[in-house]
């Protein structure tokens, strides 16, 4: 426990510890052992032969609060119900992520948020007469992604004066400040009593959040027409129909309550993941104007100043895509992923792990492993992805997880991030308030999240 109290986050401590104790290693939190895997050798085992055996999920109070007695994709343990639900969610997600509706929606929300930013009384002009505004990078992104993912998930759109929109913003801030490491009782049961105010506040926050998403899901389901794909709820209901046509035995797993939980997973996790990655995208762009100019030039040459970026434009934007992949590599939103459980006795990297052991996958360590990325692995260098090898792409870019528990929303998140970055650079120039190189890249104090600290930046309109 004394080692755990040191200021470095757990995912960075583990990188130091494996040099002494090897990988994987075991830490003890109270009377509970947890194994941390941090090297490519362990990752090869987990993504390969142990893919399903390490597909269990550590049970937690946080997970139980969100599941409410039903099955979901994120927190349910490995079971036939989880497997069917995950496969149906994957089918629905792939179909919606390719939809041009998502591209159009994202561009619209970036435009709305940009126009709102420059319509405030604080807006000034630079020496060339271009509008200039100062705003929070995280808040700008939160406003965009909350609306994009709400419409994507349920067809429910929000403006700033919508009570639900404001409620979501408040809930997200409470969770960020009060539960950066989850529920205290999940670390040790007694901590739930010691930190009763915090525990109770987070529980109420989750209950409020689930009541909102329940209402939106019911409204979306009520207006659903078979074959329509207005949003992810539609896509999921259609995927269920297709699945049941081939396998009626799955009906008991694909009940409405379980589908609702799957949509809740995509909505809640989607906002957090994309917010983190996009915030770091903005910070790096503001920090390094040369990179920003290079990407904007590529975007304008490929699709112009005003055209909406679509899924087919990715190949025409190699530098922009490489930049985004480097941000994803360098700043994994959930650096240790969600804890797994070994479903049987296993051997990881020649070390025995008994059945029932909880396992953390150190995505942060693997993404910065010099054995995969070379001696500059700890440097931020986007152009590495222009020449990345197959091994680097398969083993060294694991921010969305590996094996059976990889993130089902990766395709949609990747699309959202590309669309927001492109549209933002078409609209504005991002700058650090104190000049290039002064953005605060430190993360909040958390062992399980890699959220950037909230900070203001300068937004300057790009003349068309």
Coordinates of N, CA and C in Angstrom, one line a residue, residues 27-153:
X27 N -0.1 -6.8 -7.5 CA -0.2 -5.9 -6.4 C -1.4 -6.3 -5.5
X28 N -1.3 -5.8 -4.2 CA -2.4 -6.1 -3.3 C -3.1 -4.9 -2.9
X29 N -4.4 -4.8 -3.0 CA -5.2 -3.7 -2.5 C -6.1 -4.3 -1.4
X30 N -5.7 -4.0 -0.1 CA -6.4 -4.7 1.0 C -6.0 -6.2 0.9
X31 N -7.0 -7.1 0.9 CA -6.7 -8.5 0.9 C -7.0 -9.1 -0.5
X32 N -7.0 -8.2 -1.5 CA -7.3 -8.6 -2.9 C -6.1 -8.4 -3.8
X33 N -5.7 -9.5 -4.4 CA -4.6 -9.4 -5.4 C -5.1 -9.0 -6.8
X34 N -4.3 -8.1 -7.4 CA -4.7 -7.7 -8.8 C -3.4 -7.8 -9.6
X35 N -3.5 -8.5 -10.8 CA -2.4 -8.7 -11.7 C -2.4 -7.6 -12.7
X36 N -1.2 -7.0 -13.0 CA -1.1 -5.9 -14.0 C -0.2 -6.4 -15.1
X37 N -0.7 -6.4 -16.4 CA 0.1 -6.8 -17.5 C 0.5 -5.6 -18.3
X38 N 1.8 -5.5 -18.6 CA 2.3 -4.2 -19.2 C 3.2 -4.4 -20.5
X39 N 3.5 -5.6 -20.9 CA 4.4 -5.8 -22.0 C 3.8 -6.5 -23.2
X40 N 4.4 -6.4 -24.3 CA 3.9 -7.0 -25.6 C 3.8 -8.5 -25.5
X41 N 4.7 -9.1 -24.7 CA 4.6 -10.6 -24.5 C 3.3 -11.0 -23.8
X42 N 3.0 -10.2 -22.8 CA 1.7 -10.5 -22.1 C 0.5 -10.2 -23.0
X43 N 0.6 -9.1 -23.7 CA -0.5 -8.7 -24.6 C -0.7 -9.7 -25.7
X44 N 0.4 -10.3 -26.2 CA 0.2 -11.4 -27.3 C -0.6 -12.6 -26.7
X45 N -0.4 -12.9 -25.5 CA -1.1 -14.0 -24.8 C -2.6 -13.6 -24.7
X46 N -2.8 -12.4 -24.2 CA -4.2 -11.9 -23.9 C -5.0 -11.8 -25.2
X47 N -4.4 -11.2 -26.2 CA -5.1 -11.0 -27.5 C -5.2 -12.3 -28.3
X48 N -4.4 -13.3 -28.0 CA -4.4 -14.5 -28.7 C -5.0 -15.7 -28.0
X49 N -4.2 -16.7 -27.5 CA -4.8 -17.9 -27.0 C -5.7 -17.7 -25.7
X50 N -5.4 -16.6 -25.0 CA -6.2 -16.4 -23.8 C -7.3 -15.4 -24.0
X51 N -7.7 -15.1 -25.2 CA -8.7 -14.1 -25.5 C -10.0 -14.2 -24.8
X52 N -10.5 -15.4 -24.7 CA -11.8 -15.6 -24.1 C -11.6 -16.0 -22.6
X53 N -10.5 -16.7 -22.3 CA -10.3 -17.1 -20.9 C -10.1 -15.8 -20.0
X54 N -9.5 -14.8 -20.6 CA -9.4 -13.5 -19.8 C -10.5 -12.5 -20.2
X55 N -11.7 -13.1 -20.6 CA -12.8 -12.2 -21.0 C -13.8 -12.0 -19.8
X56 N -13.4 -12.5 -18.6 CA -14.3 -12.2 -17.5 C -14.2 -10.8 -17.1
X57 N -15.2 -10.3 -16.3 CA -15.2 -8.9 -15.8 C -15.2 -8.9 -14.3
X58 N -14.3 -8.2 -13.7 CA -14.3 -8.0 -12.3 C -15.6 -7.4 -11.8
X59 N -16.3 -8.0 -10.9 CA -17.6 -7.4 -10.5 C -17.3 -6.3 -9.5
X60 N -18.1 -5.2 -9.6 CA -17.9 -4.0 -8.8 C -19.2 -3.4 -8.5
X61 N -19.2 -2.5 -7.5 CA -20.4 -1.8 -7.1 C -20.8 -0.8 -8.2
X62 N -19.8 -0.2 -8.9 CA -20.1 0.7 -10.0 C -20.8 0.0 -11.1
X63 N -20.3 -1.2 -11.4 CA -20.9 -1.9 -12.5 C -22.3 -2.4 -12.2
X64 N -22.5 -2.8 -10.9 CA -23.9 -3.2 -10.5 C -24.8 -2.0 -10.6
X65 N -24.4 -0.9 -10.2 CA -25.2 0.3 -10.2 C -25.7 0.6 -11.7
X66 N -24.8 0.4 -12.6 CA -25.1 0.8 -14.0 C -25.9 -0.4 -14.6
X67 N -25.7 -1.6 -14.3 CA -26.4 -2.7 -14.9 C -27.8 -2.9 -14.3
X68 N -28.0 -2.6 -13.0 CA -29.4 -2.6 -12.4 C -30.0 -4.0 -12.5
X69 N -29.2 -5.1 -12.5 CA -29.7 -6.4 -12.5 C -29.9 -7.0 -13.9
X70 N -29.6 -6.2 -14.9 CA -29.7 -6.7 -16.3 C -28.3 -7.0 -16.9
X71 N -28.2 -7.4 -18.1 CA -26.9 -7.6 -18.8 C -26.5 -6.4 -19.6
X72 N -25.2 -6.2 -19.7 CA -24.7 -5.1 -20.6 C -23.4 -5.5 -21.3
X73 N -22.8 -4.6 -22.0 CA -21.6 -5.0 -22.7 C -20.3 -4.7 -21.9
X74 N -20.4 -3.6 -21.1 CA -19.2 -3.2 -20.4 C -18.9 -4.0 -19.1
X75 N -20.0 -4.1 -18.3 CA -19.7 -4.6 -16.9 C -20.2 -6.0 -16.7
X76 N -20.9 -6.6 -17.6 CA -21.4 -8.0 -17.4 C -20.2 -9.0 -17.5
X77 N -20.3 -10.0 -16.7 CA -19.2 -11.1 -16.8 C -19.4 -11.9 -18.0
X78 N -18.4 -12.6 -18.4 CA -18.4 -13.4 -19.6 C -19.5 -14.5 -19.5
X79 N -20.4 -14.5 -20.4 CA -21.5 -15.5 -20.4 C -22.2 -15.5 -21.8
X80 N -23.1 -16.5 -22.0 CA -23.8 -16.5 -23.3 C -24.5 -15.2 -23.6
X81 N -25.1 -14.7 -22.5 CA -25.9 -13.4 -22.7 C -25.0 -12.3 -23.1
X82 N -23.9 -12.1 -22.4 CA -22.9 -11.1 -22.8 C -22.4 -11.2 -24.2
X83 N -22.1 -12.5 -24.6 CA -21.5 -12.7 -25.9 C -22.5 -12.3 -27.0
X84 N -23.8 -12.7 -26.8 CA -24.8 -12.4 -27.8 C -25.0 -10.9 -27.9
X85 N -25.1 -10.3 -26.7 CA -25.4 -8.8 -26.7 C -24.2 -8.0 -27.3
X86 N -23.0 -8.5 -27.1 CA -21.9 -7.8 -27.6 C -21.8 -7.9 -29.1
X87 N -22.1 -9.1 -29.6 CA -22.1 -9.3 -31.1 C -23.2 -8.5 -31.8
X88 N -24.3 -8.4 -31.2 CA -25.4 -7.6 -31.8 C -25.0 -6.1 -31.8
X89 N -24.4 -5.7 -30.6 CA -24.0 -4.3 -30.5 C -22.9 -3.9 -31.6
X90 N -22.0 -4.9 -31.8 CA -21.0 -4.7 -32.8 C -21.6 -4.5 -34.2
X91 N -22.5 -5.3 -34.6 CA -23.2 -5.2 -35.9 C -23.8 -3.8 -36.0
X92 N -24.6 -3.4 -35.0 CA -25.3 -2.1 -35.0 C -24.3 -1.0 -35.1
X93 N -23.2 -1.1 -34.3 CA -22.2 0.0 -34.3 C -21.5 0.2 -35.6
X94 N -21.1 -0.9 -36.3 CA -20.5 -0.8 -37.6 C -21.4 -0.2 -38.6
X95 N -22.6 -0.5 -38.6 CA -23.5 0.0 -39.6 C -23.7 1.5 -39.4
X96 N -23.9 1.9 -38.1 CA -24.2 3.3 -37.9 C -22.9 4.2 -38.1
X97 N -21.7 3.6 -37.7 CA -20.5 4.4 -37.9 C -20.2 4.8 -39.3
X98 N -20.6 3.9 -40.2 CA -20.4 4.2 -41.7 C -21.4 5.1 -42.3
X99 N -22.4 5.5 -41.5 CA -23.5 6.3 -42.0 C -23.1 7.7 -42.2
X100 N -23.5 8.3 -43.4 CA -23.2 9.7 -43.6 C -23.9 10.6 -42.7
X101 N -25.0 10.1 -42.1 CA -25.7 10.9 -41.1 C -24.8 11.4 -40.0
X102 N -23.9 10.5 -39.5 CA -22.9 10.8 -38.5 C -22.0 11.9 -38.9
X103 N -21.5 11.9 -40.1 CA -20.6 12.9 -40.6 C -21.3 14.3 -40.7
X104 N -22.5 14.3 -41.2 CA -23.3 15.5 -41.3 C -23.7 16.1 -39.9
X105 N -24.1 15.2 -39.0 CA -24.4 15.6 -37.7 C -23.3 16.3 -37.0
X106 N -22.1 15.6 -37.0 CA -20.9 16.1 -36.3 C -20.5 17.5 -36.9
X107 N -20.5 17.6 -38.2 CA -20.1 18.9 -38.8 C -21.1 20.0 -38.3
X108 N -22.4 19.7 -38.3 CA -23.4 20.7 -37.8 C -23.2 21.1 -36.4
X109 N -22.9 20.1 -35.5 CA -22.7 20.5 -34.1 C -21.4 21.3 -33.9
X110 N -20.3 21.0 -34.7 CA -19.1 21.8 -34.6 C -19.4 23.2 -35.0
X111 N -20.2 23.4 -36.1 CA -20.5 24.7 -36.6 C -21.4 25.5 -35.6
X112 N -22.3 24.8 -35.0 CA -23.2 25.5 -34.0 C -22.4 25.9 -32.8
X113 N -21.5 25.1 -32.3 CA -20.7 25.4 -31.1 C -19.7 26.5 -31.4
X114 N -19.2 26.5 -32.7 CA -18.2 27.6 -33.1 C -18.9 28.9 -33.2
X115 N -20.1 28.9 -33.8 CA -20.9 30.1 -34.0 C -21.3 30.7 -32.6
X116 N -21.6 29.8 -31.7 CA -22.0 30.2 -30.4 C -20.8 30.9 -29.6
X117 N -19.7 30.3 -29.8 CA -18.5 30.8 -29.2 C -18.2 32.2 -29.6
X118 N -18.3 32.5 -30.9 CA -18.0 33.8 -31.5 C -19.1 34.8 -31.4
X119 N -20.3 34.3 -30.9 CA -21.4 35.3 -30.8 C -21.5 35.9 -29.4
X120 N -20.6 35.5 -28.5 CA -20.6 36.0 -27.1 C -20.0 37.5 -27.1
X121 N -20.3 38.2 -26.0 CA -19.8 39.5 -25.9 C -18.3 39.6 -25.7
X122 N -17.7 38.5 -25.4 CA -16.2 38.5 -25.1 C -15.4 38.4 -26.4
X123 N -16.1 38.2 -27.5 CA -15.4 38.0 -28.8 C -14.8 39.3 -29.3
X124 N -13.5 39.2 -29.7 CA -12.8 40.4 -30.2 C -12.3 40.1 -31.6
X125 N -11.3 40.9 -32.1 CA -10.8 40.7 -33.4 C -9.3 40.8 -33.4
X126 N -8.6 40.0 -34.2 CA -7.1 40.1 -34.3 C -6.7 41.3 -35.2
X127 N -5.4 41.4 -35.5 CA -4.9 42.6 -36.3 C -5.4 42.5 -37.7
X128 N -5.8 41.3 -38.2 CA -6.3 41.1 -39.5 C -7.8 41.2 -39.6
X129 N -8.5 41.5 -38.5 CA -9.9 41.6 -38.5 C -10.7 40.3 -38.3
X130 N -9.9 39.2 -38.0 CA -10.6 37.9 -37.8 C -11.1 37.8 -36.4
X131 N -12.3 37.3 -36.2 CA -12.9 37.1 -34.8 C -12.1 36.2 -34.0
X132 N -11.9 36.6 -32.7 CA -11.1 35.9 -31.7 C -12.0 35.7 -30.5
X133 N -11.9 34.5 -29.9 CA -12.6 34.2 -28.7 C -11.8 33.3 -27.8
X134 N -12.0 33.4 -26.5 CA -11.3 32.5 -25.5 C -12.3 31.6 -24.9
X135 N -12.1 30.3 -24.9 CA -13.0 29.4 -24.4 C -12.3 28.1 -23.9
X136 N -13.0 27.3 -23.1 CA -12.5 26.1 -22.6 C -12.5 25.0 -23.6
X137 N -11.3 24.4 -23.8 CA -11.2 23.3 -24.8 C -12.1 22.2 -24.5
X138 N -12.0 21.7 -23.2 CA -12.9 20.6 -22.9 C -14.3 20.9 -23.0
X139 N -14.7 22.1 -22.5 CA -16.1 22.5 -22.6 C -16.6 22.5 -24.0
X140 N -15.8 23.1 -24.9 CA -16.2 23.2 -26.4 C -16.5 21.7 -26.9
X141 N -15.6 20.8 -26.6 CA -15.7 19.4 -27.0 C -16.9 18.7 -26.4
X142 N -17.0 18.9 -25.1 CA -18.2 18.3 -24.3 C -19.5 18.7 -25.0
X143 N -19.6 20.0 -25.3 CA -20.9 20.5 -25.8 C -21.2 19.8 -27.2
X144 N -20.1 19.7 -28.0 CA -20.3 19.0 -29.3 C -20.7 17.5 -29.1
X145 N -19.8 16.8 -28.3 CA -20.0 15.4 -28.3 C -21.2 14.9 -27.5
X146 N -21.6 15.7 -26.5 CA -22.8 15.3 -25.8 C -24.0 15.3 -26.7
X147 N -24.1 16.3 -27.6 CA -25.2 16.4 -28.6 C -25.0 15.4 -29.6
X148 N -23.8 15.2 -30.2 CA -23.6 14.2 -31.3 C -23.9 12.8 -30.8
X149 N -23.5 12.4 -29.6 CA -23.7 11.1 -29.1 C -25.1 10.9 -28.7
X150 N -25.8 11.9 -28.2 CA -27.2 11.8 -27.8 C -28.0 11.6 -29.0
X151 N -27.8 12.3 -30.1 CA -28.5 12.1 -31.4 C -28.2 10.8 -32.0
X152 N -26.9 10.4 -31.9 CA -26.4 9.1 -32.5 C -27.1 8.0 -31.8
X153 N -27.2 8.1 -30.4 CA -27.7 7.0 -29.7 C -29.2 6.9 -29.7

